[in-house]
Amino acid sequence: MIKQKYINHLRVSSGKKIHLKDFDTGWDQFEEFKEYGKDKLKEHANILLQQNLVDLTSAQQLLYADDRYSLLIIFQAMDAAGKDGTIKHVMSGVNPQGCQVFSFKKPSEEELSHNFLWRYMKNLPERGRIGIFNRSYYEDVLVVKVHPELIKNLPDANRNSEFWGDRYEDINSFERHLVRNGTVVLKFFLNVSKVEQKKRFMERLLRPEKNWKFSAADLSERAYWSDYMHAYEEAIRATNTESAPWYIIPADNKWVTRALVADIICSTLRGLDLKFPKLSDAQLKILDEARKILEAEG
Ligand code: ATP
Ligand code: MG
């Protein structure tokens, strides 16, 4: 387990203004990390990740058996911050039957003709399951805030100065509803630096096997970097709640991101009062009889 003091540092404090510039994107945010050195820290992080992946496998089984909670994990980030890789690695040990990943792209015509939460509601995890949102309803207060021309077909009266505040409020109410119904909500912002994003884009351009990952749209969105940072700061501040917290995860080093995300997911599951269902006397009697029948077969 990663020490709580490091995790607390990533967990956003309620009610405070957020300046993403104050959050480190690299590996060396603590003096003791620097003293330890990058190579040793990386080795340690990878060992921790492996332990957490094993723990996650059994925690998921227990979540499924317990059948009272579900876990919704939201990933938001700028392009090339490593959402896909993090999801792939952190979920590599879990039973696919108990876990589903949804990637939300530009909404379809059908999706646009409903309320903005509709397409996400349809894909929420059932009890006992883990649902991962690769992008989410937060896009509706991020990309849509940076490009307000994306808002279509709304009554004029609703496009007022309260518009974004109202959307944050809708999101908070939605998440409160989920939490009250047994869904645990975890929100990760993978915080990659502009310099590292450039490096990753360049790799996608220069390495033929990575060419397919490059999209011209990613580059055009990069031009809006500071607008995005501002939109993230506002959205995170307005929607960070005790029951549905945001974590700002350094994302310039993939091993850092993966170790932290896995640890937070594991300790969140560990913090629930999960238990295997207790069988009633009548059920135990049925098991006992079944055992006797099988034993009688010789
Ligand atoms: P990858 O690039 O790794 O495949 P991705 O999540 O970036 O993953 P893309 O198809 O490149 O997927 O991009 C999806 C695009 O859809 C993003 O630019 C995102 O901002 C946009 N998008 C997602 N949700 C919405 C929304 N509600 N309204 C408008 N645009 C959205
Ligand atoms: Mg993309």
Short mmCIF file of C-alpha atoms and ligand atoms in Angstrom, two decimals:
data_model
loop_
_atom_site.label_atom_id
_atom_site.label_comp_id
_atom_site.label_asym_id
_atom_site.label_seq_id
_atom_site.Cartn_x
_atom_site.Cartn_y
_atom_site.Cartn_z
CA MET A 1 0.00 0.00 0.00
CA ILE A 2 1.20 3.50 -0.81
CA LYS A 3 1.46 5.71 2.28
CA GLN A 4 -1.69 7.68 2.96
CA LYS A 5 0.20 10.97 3.08
CA TYR A 6 1.14 10.62 -0.61
CA ILE A 7 -2.42 9.71 -1.58
CA ASN A 8 -3.83 12.61 0.46
CA HIS A 9 -1.60 14.89 -1.58
CA LEU A 10 -3.37 13.78 -4.78
CA ARG A 11 -6.86 13.89 -3.39
CA VAL A 12 -8.43 17.25 -4.07
CA SER A 13 -9.47 19.24 -0.99
CA SER A 14 -13.08 20.34 -0.95
CA GLY A 15 -14.07 23.91 -1.63
CA LYS A 16 -10.62 25.21 -2.51
CA LYS A 17 -9.66 26.87 -5.78
CA ILE A 18 -7.45 24.60 -7.87
CA HIS A 19 -4.37 25.58 -9.79
CA LEU A 20 -3.20 22.66 -11.84
CA LYS A 21 0.21 24.31 -12.08
CA ASP A 22 0.64 23.52 -8.37
CA PHE A 23 0.24 19.80 -9.04
CA ASP A 24 3.31 17.87 -10.10
CA THR A 25 3.17 15.82 -13.27
CA GLY A 26 6.43 13.92 -12.67
CA TRP A 27 7.73 11.31 -10.21
CA ASP A 28 9.80 13.45 -7.85
CA GLN A 29 7.24 15.46 -5.95
CA PHE A 30 8.57 14.53 -2.50
CA GLU A 31 12.07 15.03 -1.12
CA GLU A 32 12.25 11.39 -0.03
CA PHE A 33 11.43 10.28 -3.60
CA LYS A 34 14.36 12.31 -4.91
CA GLU A 35 16.67 10.82 -2.30
CA TYR A 36 15.47 7.34 -3.20
CA GLY A 37 16.21 7.95 -6.88
CA LYS A 38 14.15 7.33 -10.01
CA ASP A 39 15.27 3.77 -10.78
CA LYS A 40 14.69 2.43 -7.28
CA LEU A 41 11.36 4.22 -7.02
CA LYS A 42 10.25 2.77 -10.35
CA GLU A 43 11.22 -0.73 -9.25
CA HIS A 44 9.32 -0.26 -6.00
CA ALA A 45 6.27 1.17 -7.82
CA ASN A 46 6.16 -1.82 -10.16
CA ILE A 47 6.30 -4.30 -7.27
CA LEU A 48 3.47 -2.42 -5.55
CA LEU A 49 1.46 -2.44 -8.77
CA GLN A 50 1.80 -6.21 -9.07
CA GLN A 51 0.69 -6.69 -5.45
CA ASN A 52 -2.28 -4.42 -5.99
CA LEU A 53 -3.29 -6.27 -9.15
CA VAL A 54 -3.43 -9.51 -7.18
CA ASP A 55 -5.43 -7.80 -4.42
CA LEU A 56 -7.76 -6.29 -6.99
CA THR A 57 -8.60 -9.71 -8.39
CA SER A 58 -9.84 -10.94 -5.02
CA ALA A 59 -11.46 -7.62 -4.12
CA GLN A 60 -13.47 -7.76 -7.33
CA GLN A 61 -14.61 -11.28 -6.54
CA LEU A 62 -15.77 -10.12 -3.14
CA LEU A 63 -17.51 -7.07 -4.64
CA TYR A 64 -19.37 -9.44 -6.95
CA ALA A 65 -20.32 -11.90 -4.19
CA ASP A 66 -21.35 -9.14 -1.79
CA ASP A 67 -23.69 -7.71 -4.45
CA ARG A 68 -24.49 -4.45 -2.67
CA TYR A 69 -22.01 -1.99 -4.16
CA SER A 70 -20.83 -1.12 -7.63
CA LEU A 71 -17.71 0.84 -8.49
CA LEU A 72 -17.63 3.57 -11.12
CA ILE A 73 -14.16 4.72 -12.11
CA ILE A 74 -13.89 7.82 -14.26
CA PHE A 75 -10.80 8.71 -16.28
CA GLN A 76 -10.40 12.18 -17.69
CA ALA A 77 -7.29 13.61 -19.31
CA MET A 78 -5.78 15.51 -22.18
CA ASP A 79 -4.85 13.39 -25.21
CA ALA A 80 -1.90 11.03 -24.84
CA ALA A 81 -1.98 11.21 -21.04
CA GLY A 82 -2.23 7.43 -20.87
CA LYS A 83 -5.88 6.67 -20.10
CA ASP A 84 -5.98 3.61 -22.34
CA GLY A 85 -2.71 2.13 -21.06
CA THR A 86 -3.67 2.73 -17.44
CA ILE A 87 -7.03 1.03 -17.87
CA LYS A 88 -5.40 -1.89 -19.68
CA HIS A 89 -2.75 -2.43 -17.01
CA VAL A 90 -4.75 -1.78 -13.89
CA MET A 91 -7.65 -3.98 -15.01
CA SER A 92 -5.46 -6.75 -16.42
CA GLY A 93 -6.15 -9.09 -13.48
CA VAL A 94 -9.87 -8.61 -13.09
CA ASN A 95 -12.50 -11.02 -14.30
CA PRO A 96 -13.95 -9.53 -17.52
CA GLN A 97 -17.42 -10.72 -16.48
CA GLY A 98 -17.39 -8.31 -13.55
CA CYS A 99 -15.89 -5.31 -15.29
CA GLN A 100 -16.84 -3.19 -18.28
CA VAL A 101 -15.05 -0.32 -19.98
CA PHE A 102 -16.96 2.35 -21.88
CA SER A 103 -15.16 4.87 -24.06
CA PHE A 104 -17.18 7.96 -24.78
CA LYS A 105 -16.40 9.68 -28.05
CA LYS A 106 -18.19 12.52 -29.80
CA PRO A 107 -21.92 12.02 -29.12
CA SER A 108 -24.10 10.63 -31.90
CA GLU A 109 -27.21 12.39 -33.23
CA GLU A 110 -29.34 10.13 -31.07
CA GLU A 111 -27.29 10.88 -27.98
CA LEU A 112 -27.42 14.61 -28.69
CA SER A 113 -31.17 14.51 -28.88
CA HIS A 114 -31.37 13.43 -25.22
CA ASN A 115 -30.33 15.12 -22.00
CA PHE A 116 -26.55 15.23 -21.60
CA LEU A 117 -26.43 12.54 -18.90
CA TRP A 118 -28.50 10.03 -20.87
CA ARG A 119 -25.74 8.10 -22.62
CA TYR A 120 -23.76 7.72 -19.38
CA MET A 121 -26.76 6.59 -17.33
CA LYS A 122 -27.34 3.75 -19.76
CA ASN A 123 -23.88 2.38 -19.12
CA LEU A 124 -23.59 2.52 -15.35
CA PRO A 125 -22.25 -0.58 -13.60
CA GLU A 126 -24.73 -2.98 -12.04
CA ARG A 127 -24.36 -4.01 -8.41
CA GLY A 128 -21.30 -6.15 -7.87
CA ARG A 129 -19.57 -4.79 -11.00
CA ILE A 130 -16.83 -2.34 -11.85
CA GLY A 131 -17.60 0.16 -14.61
CA ILE A 132 -14.86 2.22 -16.17
CA PHE A 133 -15.64 5.40 -18.04
CA ASN A 134 -12.86 6.34 -20.45
CA ARG A 135 -14.04 9.97 -20.73
CA SER A 136 -17.43 10.70 -19.23
CA TYR A 137 -20.11 13.31 -18.59
CA TYR A 138 -17.23 15.56 -17.58
CA GLU A 139 -16.60 16.06 -21.32
CA ASP A 140 -19.85 18.02 -21.26
CA VAL A 141 -18.23 20.62 -19.00
CA LEU A 142 -14.74 20.34 -20.56
CA VAL A 143 -14.58 20.00 -24.35
CA VAL A 144 -18.05 21.53 -24.59
CA LYS A 145 -16.99 24.46 -22.39
CA VAL A 146 -13.89 25.04 -24.50
CA HIS A 147 -16.04 24.80 -27.66
CA PRO A 148 -19.47 26.15 -26.66
CA GLU A 149 -20.62 25.92 -30.29
CA LEU A 150 -21.10 22.20 -29.55
CA ILE A 151 -24.18 23.02 -27.47
CA LYS A 152 -27.12 22.52 -29.77
CA ASN A 153 -30.90 22.48 -29.65
CA LEU A 154 -31.43 23.96 -26.23
CA PRO A 155 -34.16 26.46 -25.35
CA ASP A 156 -32.65 29.97 -25.52
CA ALA A 157 -33.62 30.68 -21.94
CA ASN A 158 -31.38 27.84 -20.74
CA ARG A 159 -28.28 29.33 -22.35
CA ASN A 160 -27.74 31.85 -19.63
CA SER A 161 -24.91 32.81 -17.31
CA GLU A 162 -25.87 29.96 -14.97
CA PHE A 163 -25.35 27.33 -17.67
CA TRP A 164 -22.06 25.83 -16.45
CA GLY A 165 -22.92 26.18 -12.77
CA ASP A 166 -26.15 24.33 -13.51
CA ARG A 167 -24.29 21.53 -15.26
CA TYR A 168 -21.89 21.12 -12.31
CA GLU A 169 -24.91 21.01 -10.04
CA ASP A 170 -26.56 18.37 -12.25
CA ILE A 171 -23.39 16.28 -12.11
CA ASN A 172 -23.19 16.60 -8.33
CA SER A 173 -26.83 15.57 -7.95
CA PHE A 174 -26.32 12.67 -10.33
CA GLU A 175 -23.28 11.41 -8.44
CA ARG A 176 -25.04 11.89 -5.10
CA HIS A 177 -27.88 9.77 -6.43
CA LEU A 178 -25.41 7.05 -7.47
CA VAL A 179 -23.61 7.08 -4.14
CA ARG A 180 -26.88 6.88 -2.23
CA ASN A 181 -27.73 3.80 -4.28
CA GLY A 182 -24.52 1.96 -3.48
CA THR A 183 -22.24 3.09 -6.32
CA VAL A 184 -18.76 4.11 -5.23
CA VAL A 185 -17.49 6.87 -7.50
CA LEU A 186 -13.78 7.48 -8.10
CA LYS A 187 -12.59 10.22 -10.45
CA PHE A 188 -9.07 10.40 -11.85
CA PHE A 189 -7.60 13.29 -13.77
CA LEU A 190 -4.39 12.09 -15.38
CA ASN A 191 -2.27 15.19 -15.24
CA VAL A 192 0.21 15.16 -18.12
CA SER A 193 2.41 18.18 -18.87
CA LYS A 194 2.32 20.00 -22.18
CA VAL A 195 5.98 19.12 -22.72
CA GLU A 196 5.34 15.39 -22.21
CA GLN A 197 2.29 15.50 -24.49
CA LYS A 198 4.48 16.93 -27.26
CA LYS A 199 7.01 14.13 -26.70
CA ARG A 200 4.28 11.50 -26.98
CA PHE A 201 2.77 13.10 -30.11
CA MET A 202 6.23 13.20 -31.69
CA GLU A 203 6.67 9.49 -30.93
CA ARG A 204 3.34 8.79 -32.61
CA LEU A 205 4.53 10.71 -35.66
CA LEU A 206 8.03 9.30 -35.85
CA ARG A 207 7.46 5.63 -35.01
CA PRO A 208 5.55 3.85 -37.77
CA GLU A 209 4.01 1.34 -35.34
CA LYS A 210 2.54 4.26 -33.39
CA ASN A 211 1.35 6.30 -36.39
CA TRP A 212 -2.19 4.93 -36.08
CA LYS A 213 -2.53 6.55 -32.66
CA PHE A 214 -2.04 10.06 -34.01
CA SER A 215 -5.02 12.14 -34.91
CA ALA A 216 -4.87 15.66 -36.33
CA ALA A 217 -7.70 16.61 -33.95
CA ASP A 218 -5.39 15.94 -30.99
CA LEU A 219 -3.01 18.58 -32.29
CA SER A 220 -5.74 21.13 -32.87
CA GLU A 221 -7.04 20.61 -29.31
CA ARG A 222 -3.49 21.12 -27.97
CA ALA A 223 -3.78 24.71 -29.17
CA TYR A 224 -6.51 25.20 -26.55
CA TRP A 225 -4.34 23.86 -23.71
CA SER A 226 -4.82 26.77 -21.33
CA ASP A 227 -8.60 26.84 -21.95
CA TYR A 228 -8.72 23.14 -21.12
CA MET A 229 -6.65 23.61 -17.96
CA HIS A 230 -9.02 26.34 -16.86
CA ALA A 231 -12.07 24.19 -17.63
CA TYR A 232 -10.54 21.29 -15.66
CA GLU A 233 -9.74 23.52 -12.70
CA GLU A 234 -13.29 24.83 -12.59
CA ALA A 235 -14.93 21.44 -13.10
CA ILE A 236 -12.79 19.67 -10.52
CA ARG A 237 -13.35 22.41 -7.94
CA ALA A 238 -17.10 22.42 -8.48
CA THR A 239 -17.60 18.65 -8.50
CA ASN A 240 -15.13 17.47 -5.89
CA THR A 241 -17.20 16.04 -3.07
CA GLU A 242 -16.50 13.93 -0.01
CA SER A 243 -18.41 10.99 -1.49
CA ALA A 244 -17.20 11.35 -5.09
CA PRO A 245 -13.66 12.69 -4.83
CA TRP A 246 -11.23 13.73 -7.56
CA TYR A 247 -7.64 12.55 -7.63
CA ILE A 248 -5.08 14.45 -9.69
CA ILE A 249 -2.58 11.84 -10.80
CA PRO A 250 0.89 12.74 -12.13
CA ALA A 251 0.97 11.33 -15.67
CA ASP A 252 4.37 12.13 -17.18
CA ASN A 253 5.63 8.68 -16.15
CA LYS A 254 3.35 5.77 -16.90
CA TRP A 255 4.68 3.63 -14.03
CA VAL A 256 3.75 6.40 -11.57
CA THR A 257 0.21 6.71 -12.95
CA ARG A 258 -0.45 2.98 -12.92
CA ALA A 259 0.90 2.35 -9.43
CA LEU A 260 -1.11 5.22 -7.96
CA VAL A 261 -4.39 4.43 -9.69
CA ALA A 262 -4.22 0.73 -8.76
CA ASP A 263 -3.44 1.59 -5.16
CA ILE A 264 -6.33 4.04 -4.84
CA ILE A 265 -8.80 1.56 -6.37
CA CYS A 266 -7.60 -1.23 -4.07
CA SER A 267 -7.70 0.83 -0.91
CA THR A 268 -11.16 2.13 -1.81
CA LEU A 269 -12.46 -1.42 -2.16
CA ARG A 270 -10.68 -2.43 1.03
CA GLY A 271 -12.47 0.39 2.83
CA LEU A 272 -15.91 -1.03 2.01
CA ASP A 273 -17.57 -3.49 4.37
CA LEU A 274 -17.58 -6.21 1.72
CA LYS A 275 -18.37 -9.73 2.82
CA PHE A 276 -19.30 -13.05 1.30
CA PRO A 277 -23.04 -13.63 1.73
CA LYS A 278 -23.93 -15.68 4.80
CA LEU A 279 -26.05 -18.70 3.97
CA SER A 280 -29.27 -19.32 5.88
CA ASP A 281 -29.78 -22.56 7.84
CA ALA A 282 -32.11 -23.80 5.08
CA GLN A 283 -29.45 -23.12 2.41
CA LEU A 284 -26.77 -24.83 4.50
CA LYS A 285 -29.05 -27.84 4.82
CA ILE A 286 -29.37 -28.05 1.01
CA LEU A 287 -25.55 -27.97 0.69
CA ASP A 288 -25.24 -30.66 3.30
CA GLU A 289 -27.70 -32.87 1.46
CA ALA A 290 -25.93 -32.31 -1.85
CA ARG A 291 -22.63 -33.28 -0.25
CA LYS A 292 -24.18 -36.49 1.09
CA ILE A 293 -25.59 -37.42 -2.34
CA LEU A 294 -22.18 -36.90 -4.01
CA GLU A 295 -20.38 -38.86 -1.29
CA ALA A 296 -22.88 -41.70 -1.67
CA GLU A 297 -21.76 -42.06 -5.33
CA GLY A 298 -18.58 -43.55 -3.91
P1 ATP B 1 -7.77 7.59 -28.15
O1 ATP B 1 -7.28 8.84 -28.82
O2 ATP B 1 -6.76 6.99 -27.22
O3 ATP B 1 -8.40 6.60 -29.06
P2 ATP B 1 -9.82 9.27 -27.09
O4 ATP B 1 -10.66 9.15 -25.86
O5 ATP B 1 -8.99 10.51 -27.21
O6 ATP B 1 -8.96 7.99 -27.17
P3 ATP B 1 -10.87 10.00 -29.65
O7 ATP B 1 -11.79 9.31 -30.58
O8 ATP B 1 -9.51 10.41 -30.09
O9 ATP B 1 -10.78 9.13 -28.32
O10 ATP B 1 -11.55 11.31 -29.10
C1 ATP B 1 -12.79 11.37 -28.60
C2 ATP B 1 -13.21 12.81 -28.73
O11 ATP B 1 -14.58 12.89 -28.40
C3 ATP B 1 -12.44 13.73 -27.80
O12 ATP B 1 -11.93 14.80 -28.49
C4 ATP B 1 -13.51 14.17 -26.82
O13 ATP B 1 -13.29 15.46 -26.35
C5 ATP B 1 -14.75 14.05 -27.67
N1 ATP B 1 -15.94 13.95 -26.84
C6 ATP B 1 -16.20 13.07 -25.87
N2 ATP B 1 -17.37 13.34 -25.26
C7 ATP B 1 -17.87 14.43 -25.87
C8 ATP B 1 -19.05 15.21 -25.69
N3 ATP B 1 -19.94 14.90 -24.77
N4 ATP B 1 -19.24 16.26 -26.51
C9 ATP B 1 -18.33 16.56 -27.45
N5 ATP B 1 -17.20 15.88 -27.66
C10 ATP B 1 -16.96 14.83 -26.89
MG MG B 2 -7.71 10.88 -28.92
#
